[in-house]
Short mmCIF file of C-alpha atoms and ligand atoms in Angstrom, two decimals:
data_model
loop_
_atom_site.label_atom_id
_atom_site.label_comp_id
_atom_site.label_asym_id
_atom_site.label_seq_id
_atom_site.Cartn_x
_atom_site.Cartn_y
_atom_site.Cartn_z
CA MET A 1 -42.21 66.95 -29.42
CA LYS A 2 -41.82 65.47 -25.97
CA LEU A 3 -39.07 63.00 -26.88
CA LYS A 4 -37.01 65.02 -29.35
CA ASN A 5 -33.62 63.32 -29.92
CA LYS A 6 -34.26 60.76 -27.19
CA VAL A 7 -33.31 57.16 -27.90
CA ALA A 8 -35.85 54.57 -26.80
CA ILE A 9 -35.94 50.77 -26.83
CA ILE A 10 -39.42 49.27 -26.99
CA THR A 11 -39.77 45.51 -26.55
CA GLY A 12 -42.77 43.61 -27.89
CA ALA A 13 -43.21 46.29 -30.54
CA ALA A 14 -44.62 44.04 -33.28
CA THR A 15 -48.27 44.39 -32.28
CA GLY A 16 -50.68 45.90 -29.75
CA ILE A 17 -49.48 48.33 -27.10
CA GLY A 18 -45.84 48.11 -28.23
CA ARG A 19 -46.73 49.04 -31.80
CA ALA A 20 -48.91 51.99 -30.69
CA THR A 21 -46.07 53.16 -28.44
CA ALA A 22 -43.54 52.93 -31.27
CA VAL A 23 -45.72 55.10 -33.53
CA LEU A 24 -46.45 57.64 -30.78
CA PHE A 25 -42.78 57.89 -29.80
CA ALA A 26 -41.90 58.50 -33.48
CA LYS A 27 -44.41 61.36 -33.64
CA GLU A 28 -42.83 62.79 -30.49
CA GLY A 29 -39.35 62.82 -32.06
CA ALA A 30 -37.74 59.73 -30.53
CA LYS A 31 -35.29 57.46 -32.30
CA THR A 32 -36.32 53.92 -31.53
CA VAL A 33 -35.11 50.35 -31.42
CA LEU A 34 -37.97 47.90 -31.74
CA ALA A 35 -37.47 44.38 -30.43
CA ASP A 36 -39.70 41.35 -30.84
CA VAL A 37 -39.82 37.69 -31.81
CA ASN A 38 -42.51 38.30 -34.43
CA VAL A 39 -40.49 39.51 -37.42
CA LYS A 40 -43.40 39.81 -39.87
CA GLU A 41 -45.56 42.06 -37.68
CA ALA A 42 -42.49 43.97 -36.47
CA ASN A 43 -41.69 44.89 -40.08
CA GLU A 44 -45.18 46.34 -40.36
CA THR A 45 -44.53 48.42 -37.21
CA VAL A 46 -41.29 49.65 -38.79
CA ASN A 47 -43.31 50.80 -41.83
CA LEU A 48 -45.80 52.61 -39.60
CA VAL A 49 -42.98 54.33 -37.70
CA ASN A 50 -41.32 55.39 -40.95
CA ASN A 51 -44.64 56.75 -42.21
CA ALA A 52 -44.94 58.75 -38.99
CA GLY A 53 -41.55 60.32 -39.78
CA GLY A 54 -39.62 58.33 -37.20
CA GLU A 55 -36.14 56.84 -37.29
CA THR A 56 -36.01 53.21 -36.20
CA ILE A 57 -34.35 49.83 -36.44
CA PHE A 58 -35.75 46.40 -35.65
CA VAL A 59 -33.80 43.85 -33.65
CA GLU A 60 -35.09 40.31 -33.49
CA ALA A 61 -34.82 39.41 -29.82
CA ASP A 62 -36.44 36.96 -27.44
CA VAL A 63 -36.47 38.90 -24.16
CA SER A 64 -36.55 35.69 -22.14
CA LYS A 65 -32.96 35.05 -23.32
CA GLU A 66 -30.40 37.26 -21.63
CA ALA A 67 -28.00 36.98 -24.58
CA ASP A 68 -30.69 38.38 -26.92
CA VAL A 69 -31.41 41.28 -24.59
CA LYS A 70 -27.69 42.04 -24.30
CA ARG A 71 -27.45 42.06 -28.11
CA MET A 72 -30.51 44.34 -28.36
CA VAL A 73 -28.80 46.85 -26.08
CA GLU A 74 -25.48 46.55 -27.96
CA LYS A 75 -27.23 47.14 -31.31
CA THR A 76 -28.88 50.25 -29.87
CA MET A 77 -25.49 51.59 -28.74
CA GLU A 78 -23.94 50.79 -32.15
CA LYS A 79 -26.72 52.64 -33.97
CA TYR A 80 -27.43 55.63 -31.69
CA GLY A 81 -24.67 55.68 -29.03
CA ARG A 82 -27.04 56.21 -26.10
CA ILE A 83 -30.23 54.93 -24.43
CA ASP A 84 -32.58 57.37 -22.73
CA ILE A 85 -35.70 55.23 -22.41
CA LEU A 86 -36.45 51.53 -22.07
CA VAL A 87 -40.03 50.31 -22.38
CA ASN A 88 -40.26 46.68 -21.22
CA ASN A 89 -43.55 45.82 -22.89
CA ALA A 90 -43.09 42.30 -24.33
CA GLY A 91 -45.34 39.83 -22.59
CA VAL A 92 -47.36 36.65 -22.91
CA VAL A 93 -50.60 35.73 -21.20
CA LEU A 94 -51.73 32.43 -19.75
CA VAL A 95 -55.40 31.84 -18.98
CA LYS A 96 -55.68 28.40 -17.39
CA PRO A 97 -57.01 26.84 -14.22
CA ALA A 98 -54.10 26.32 -11.81
CA GLU A 99 -54.49 22.54 -11.70
CA GLU A 100 -54.13 22.29 -15.49
CA THR A 101 -51.06 24.52 -15.63
CA THR A 102 -47.86 22.69 -16.56
CA GLU A 103 -44.29 23.35 -15.51
CA GLN A 104 -43.61 24.46 -19.10
CA ASP A 105 -46.48 26.98 -18.91
CA VAL A 106 -45.05 28.43 -15.70
CA ASP A 107 -41.51 28.61 -17.07
CA LYS A 108 -42.66 30.33 -20.28
CA VAL A 109 -44.70 33.05 -18.57
CA ILE A 110 -42.09 33.76 -15.91
CA SER A 111 -39.30 33.80 -18.52
CA VAL A 112 -40.94 36.39 -20.76
CA ASN A 113 -42.92 38.53 -18.30
CA PHE A 114 -40.55 38.60 -15.35
CA LYS A 115 -37.05 37.59 -16.47
CA GLY A 116 -37.45 39.51 -19.73
CA VAL A 117 -38.25 42.73 -17.87
CA PHE A 118 -35.37 42.17 -15.46
CA PHE A 119 -32.81 41.48 -18.22
CA GLY A 120 -33.88 44.65 -20.04
CA CYS A 121 -33.35 46.74 -16.91
CA LYS A 122 -30.09 45.01 -16.03
CA HIS A 123 -28.46 45.72 -19.39
CA VAL A 124 -29.45 49.38 -19.74
CA ILE A 125 -28.48 50.30 -16.17
CA PRO A 126 -24.71 50.68 -16.76
CA ILE A 127 -25.36 52.80 -19.85
CA MET A 128 -27.92 55.04 -18.14
CA LYS A 129 -25.56 55.41 -15.15
CA ARG A 130 -22.72 56.52 -17.45
CA GLN A 131 -25.03 58.98 -19.19
CA GLY A 132 -26.18 60.47 -15.88
CA GLY A 133 -29.79 59.25 -16.05
CA GLY A 134 -32.57 57.54 -17.91
CA VAL A 135 -36.11 56.26 -17.69
CA ILE A 136 -37.50 52.73 -17.51
CA VAL A 137 -41.21 51.96 -18.01
CA ASN A 138 -42.33 48.39 -17.33
CA ILE A 139 -45.71 47.11 -18.43
CA ALA A 140 -47.55 45.29 -15.68
CA SER A 141 -51.34 44.69 -15.56
CA VAL A 142 -54.47 44.94 -13.44
CA SER A 143 -53.68 41.26 -12.82
CA GLY A 144 -50.85 42.46 -10.60
CA HIS A 145 -53.35 44.35 -8.43
CA ILE A 146 -56.45 42.16 -8.24
CA GLY A 147 -57.23 38.47 -8.43
CA GLN A 148 -58.51 37.24 -11.80
CA VAL A 149 -59.82 33.75 -12.32
CA ASN A 150 -57.38 31.48 -14.22
CA HIS A 151 -54.63 34.14 -14.13
CA ALA A 152 -52.57 32.95 -11.14
CA VAL A 153 -49.24 32.64 -12.97
CA TYR A 154 -49.76 35.67 -15.23
CA GLY A 155 -50.93 37.81 -12.30
CA GLY A 156 -47.99 36.58 -10.26
CA THR A 157 -45.53 37.79 -12.89
CA LYS A 158 -47.30 41.15 -13.21
CA GLY A 159 -47.33 41.66 -9.42
CA GLY A 160 -43.65 40.79 -9.63
CA VAL A 161 -43.07 43.46 -12.27
CA ILE A 162 -44.68 46.10 -10.03
CA ALA A 163 -42.52 45.04 -7.06
CA MET A 164 -39.39 44.83 -9.24
CA SER A 165 -39.97 48.31 -10.65
CA ARG A 166 -40.39 49.74 -7.15
CA ALA A 167 -37.19 48.05 -5.91
CA LEU A 168 -35.21 49.24 -8.92
CA ALA A 169 -36.54 52.78 -8.43
CA VAL A 170 -34.99 52.74 -4.96
CA GLU A 171 -31.72 51.25 -6.22
CA LEU A 172 -31.36 53.59 -9.17
CA ALA A 173 -32.66 56.93 -7.87
CA PRO A 174 -29.11 58.01 -6.84
CA PHE A 175 -28.16 57.68 -10.52
CA LYS A 176 -31.13 59.75 -11.76
CA ILE A 177 -32.75 56.71 -13.35
CA ARG A 178 -36.52 56.72 -12.87
CA VAL A 179 -38.37 53.39 -12.90
CA ASN A 180 -42.15 53.06 -13.03
CA SER A 181 -44.77 50.61 -14.22
CA ILE A 182 -48.09 50.87 -15.98
CA SER A 183 -50.99 48.55 -15.28
CA PRO A 184 -53.43 48.40 -18.19
CA GLY A 185 -56.93 46.96 -17.91
CA ALA A 186 -58.55 45.37 -20.95
CA VAL A 187 -56.86 46.61 -24.11
CA ASP A 188 -57.93 45.67 -27.62
CA THR A 189 -54.83 43.83 -28.84
CA PRO A 190 -54.09 40.40 -30.31
CA MET A 191 -53.29 39.25 -26.75
CA LEU A 192 -56.75 40.07 -25.38
CA ARG A 193 -58.48 38.76 -28.51
CA GLY A 194 -56.57 35.48 -27.96
CA ASP A 195 -57.62 35.47 -24.31
CA VAL A 196 -61.26 35.86 -25.27
CA LYS A 197 -61.01 33.02 -27.78
CA THR A 198 -59.41 30.64 -25.26
CA GLU A 199 -61.91 31.45 -22.53
CA ALA A 200 -64.88 31.15 -24.93
CA ALA A 201 -63.70 27.72 -26.09
CA ARG A 202 -63.06 26.58 -22.51
CA ARG A 203 -66.50 27.60 -21.29
CA GLY A 204 -68.35 26.71 -24.51
CA VAL A 205 -69.84 30.19 -24.91
CA SER A 206 -69.52 32.75 -27.69
CA GLU A 207 -66.52 35.08 -27.96
CA GLU A 208 -68.98 37.98 -27.96
CA GLU A 209 -70.21 36.95 -24.50
CA ILE A 210 -66.68 36.82 -23.08
CA LYS A 211 -65.86 40.16 -24.70
CA ARG A 212 -68.91 41.69 -23.03
CA GLU A 213 -67.80 40.27 -19.66
CA PHE A 214 -64.40 41.93 -20.05
CA GLU A 215 -66.05 45.20 -21.07
CA GLU A 216 -68.28 45.07 -17.99
CA GLN A 217 -65.21 44.88 -15.70
CA GLY A 218 -64.30 48.55 -16.10
CA LEU A 219 -66.41 51.54 -15.11
CA LEU A 220 -66.15 52.84 -18.68
CA LYS A 221 -67.69 49.63 -20.09
CA ARG A 222 -65.35 49.32 -23.05
CA TRP A 223 -61.89 48.09 -23.95
CA ALA A 224 -59.04 50.57 -24.19
CA LYS A 225 -57.39 51.24 -27.52
CA PRO A 226 -53.63 50.48 -27.45
CA GLU A 227 -53.07 54.18 -28.18
CA GLU A 228 -54.64 55.08 -24.81
CA ILE A 229 -52.01 53.01 -23.01
CA ALA A 230 -49.25 54.44 -25.21
CA GLN A 231 -50.17 57.92 -23.94
CA GLY A 232 -49.46 56.77 -20.39
CA ILE A 233 -46.16 55.24 -21.44
CA LEU A 234 -45.23 58.52 -23.16
CA TYR A 235 -46.03 60.43 -19.98
CA LEU A 236 -43.78 58.22 -17.84
CA ALA A 237 -41.02 58.22 -20.47
CA SER A 238 -40.97 62.00 -20.91
CA ASP A 239 -39.84 64.81 -18.62
CA ASP A 240 -43.53 65.57 -17.93
CA SER A 241 -43.28 62.92 -15.20
CA SER A 242 -39.90 64.10 -13.87
CA TYR A 243 -41.01 63.76 -10.21
CA ILE A 244 -42.46 60.24 -10.54
CA THR A 245 -40.43 57.17 -9.68
CA GLY A 246 -41.29 53.86 -8.02
CA GLY A 247 -44.91 54.31 -9.04
CA ASP A 248 -47.50 52.36 -10.94
CA ILE A 249 -50.14 54.03 -13.08
CA LEU A 250 -53.39 52.14 -13.55
CA ILE A 251 -54.92 52.74 -16.97
CA ASP A 252 -57.84 50.42 -16.51
CA GLY A 253 -61.06 52.33 -17.17
CA GLY A 254 -61.85 52.14 -13.48
CA TRP A 255 -61.66 48.34 -13.27
CA THR A 256 -59.82 48.29 -9.93
CA ALA A 257 -61.70 51.27 -8.44
CA GLN A 258 -64.67 49.08 -7.52
N1 NAD B 301 -54.10 43.60 -23.87
C1 NAD B 301 -54.41 43.70 -22.60
O1 NAD B 301 -55.59 43.70 -22.25
C2 NAD B 301 -53.33 43.87 -21.57
C3 NAD B 301 -53.73 44.14 -20.26
C4 NAD B 301 -52.76 44.31 -19.27
C5 NAD B 301 -51.43 44.19 -19.58
N2 NAD B 301 -51.05 43.91 -20.86
C6 NAD B 301 -49.61 43.80 -21.11
O2 NAD B 301 -49.25 44.69 -22.15
C7 NAD B 301 -48.07 44.20 -22.80
C8 NAD B 301 -48.31 44.22 -24.32
O3 NAD B 301 -49.34 43.30 -24.62
P1 NAD B 301 -50.40 43.49 -25.82
O4 NAD B 301 -51.71 43.45 -25.22
O5 NAD B 301 -49.98 44.62 -26.68
O6 NAD B 301 -50.20 42.07 -26.52
P2 NAD B 301 -49.62 41.66 -27.93
O7 NAD B 301 -49.63 40.17 -27.93
O8 NAD B 301 -50.28 42.39 -29.01
O9 NAD B 301 -48.12 42.18 -27.85
C9 NAD B 301 -47.11 41.52 -27.14
C10 NAD B 301 -45.86 41.53 -28.00
O10 NAD B 301 -44.80 40.91 -27.27
C11 NAD B 301 -44.13 40.06 -28.18
N3 NAD B 301 -43.43 38.99 -27.46
C12 NAD B 301 -43.99 37.91 -26.86
N4 NAD B 301 -43.01 37.14 -26.34
C13 NAD B 301 -41.84 37.76 -26.60
C14 NAD B 301 -40.50 37.47 -26.32
N5 NAD B 301 -40.14 36.35 -25.66
N6 NAD B 301 -39.53 38.32 -26.73
C15 NAD B 301 -39.88 39.45 -27.42
N7 NAD B 301 -41.13 39.78 -27.72
C16 NAD B 301 -42.10 38.94 -27.32
C17 NAD B 301 -45.21 39.53 -29.10
O11 NAD B 301 -44.67 38.99 -30.30
C18 NAD B 301 -46.05 40.75 -29.32
O12 NAD B 301 -45.59 41.52 -30.41
C19 NAD B 301 -47.82 42.81 -22.25
O13 NAD B 301 -46.81 42.87 -21.27
C20 NAD B 301 -49.15 42.45 -21.60
O14 NAD B 301 -49.01 41.51 -20.57
C21 NAD B 301 -51.97 43.75 -21.85
#
């Protein structure tokens, strides 16, 4: 049990990578707080965590709103009295040509993917400082490393998350708070399925064709399972990675190696 008695907040835990991380953390002994805007799917994650023998609570929170993030952190302190790990995973994607992208689109993606990550970090810092340490894992993307067509705003936020994590690692190292990011490639989640649907409709081709294109991007020629990303998050959240801070781990099936 790599996270025995550790308290972890996981945002965006209702589906996909966040859900897989919640279940894995439960199996590894963590007590978790799961945050999301999707209450229905989050309740299903809570059931899965309970079935895995984990202790958890759900907090409905929109990470793009600082007041919600503050409340999420307060609820965690009320319930468990400490925070060892924060996984900033909540995110939204936007696949659109730049010239069709509206101001609202830009605001939405920046609010969730960039501001949401920042607010999470900001509000756990004083607690982790008081405790004498902690770990933050932020979920970025291959989009933060390479250019992807129709992903300018999304990729911009993910590049921002990588840079933010690095800067915070520098700022927080004196307080024994490690900060790292993970950059997944194509992962089989509702987000990627939605992406495929949008792109297929836009180009008037079948979803199967777009899926195959995504699969071809990586050297391994398949999508990752959310569980394969969760393993990386576990590594960065646990003491196994005690000498890693300010880093980014690509879990992309070799996508960016080419
Ligand atoms: N799936 C991929 O291929 C892929 C690739 C690279 C990076 N990522 C990143 O991984 C993370 C998880 O994505 P996923 O693929 O599991 O997608 P997903 O859509 O299954 O999960 C994202 C979760 O975030 C939640 N969320 C969205 N907006 C929120 C908000 N304002 N406040 C709180 N929760 C909110 C959603 O309800 C959902 O439960 C995201 O940051 C995403 O950008 C995904």
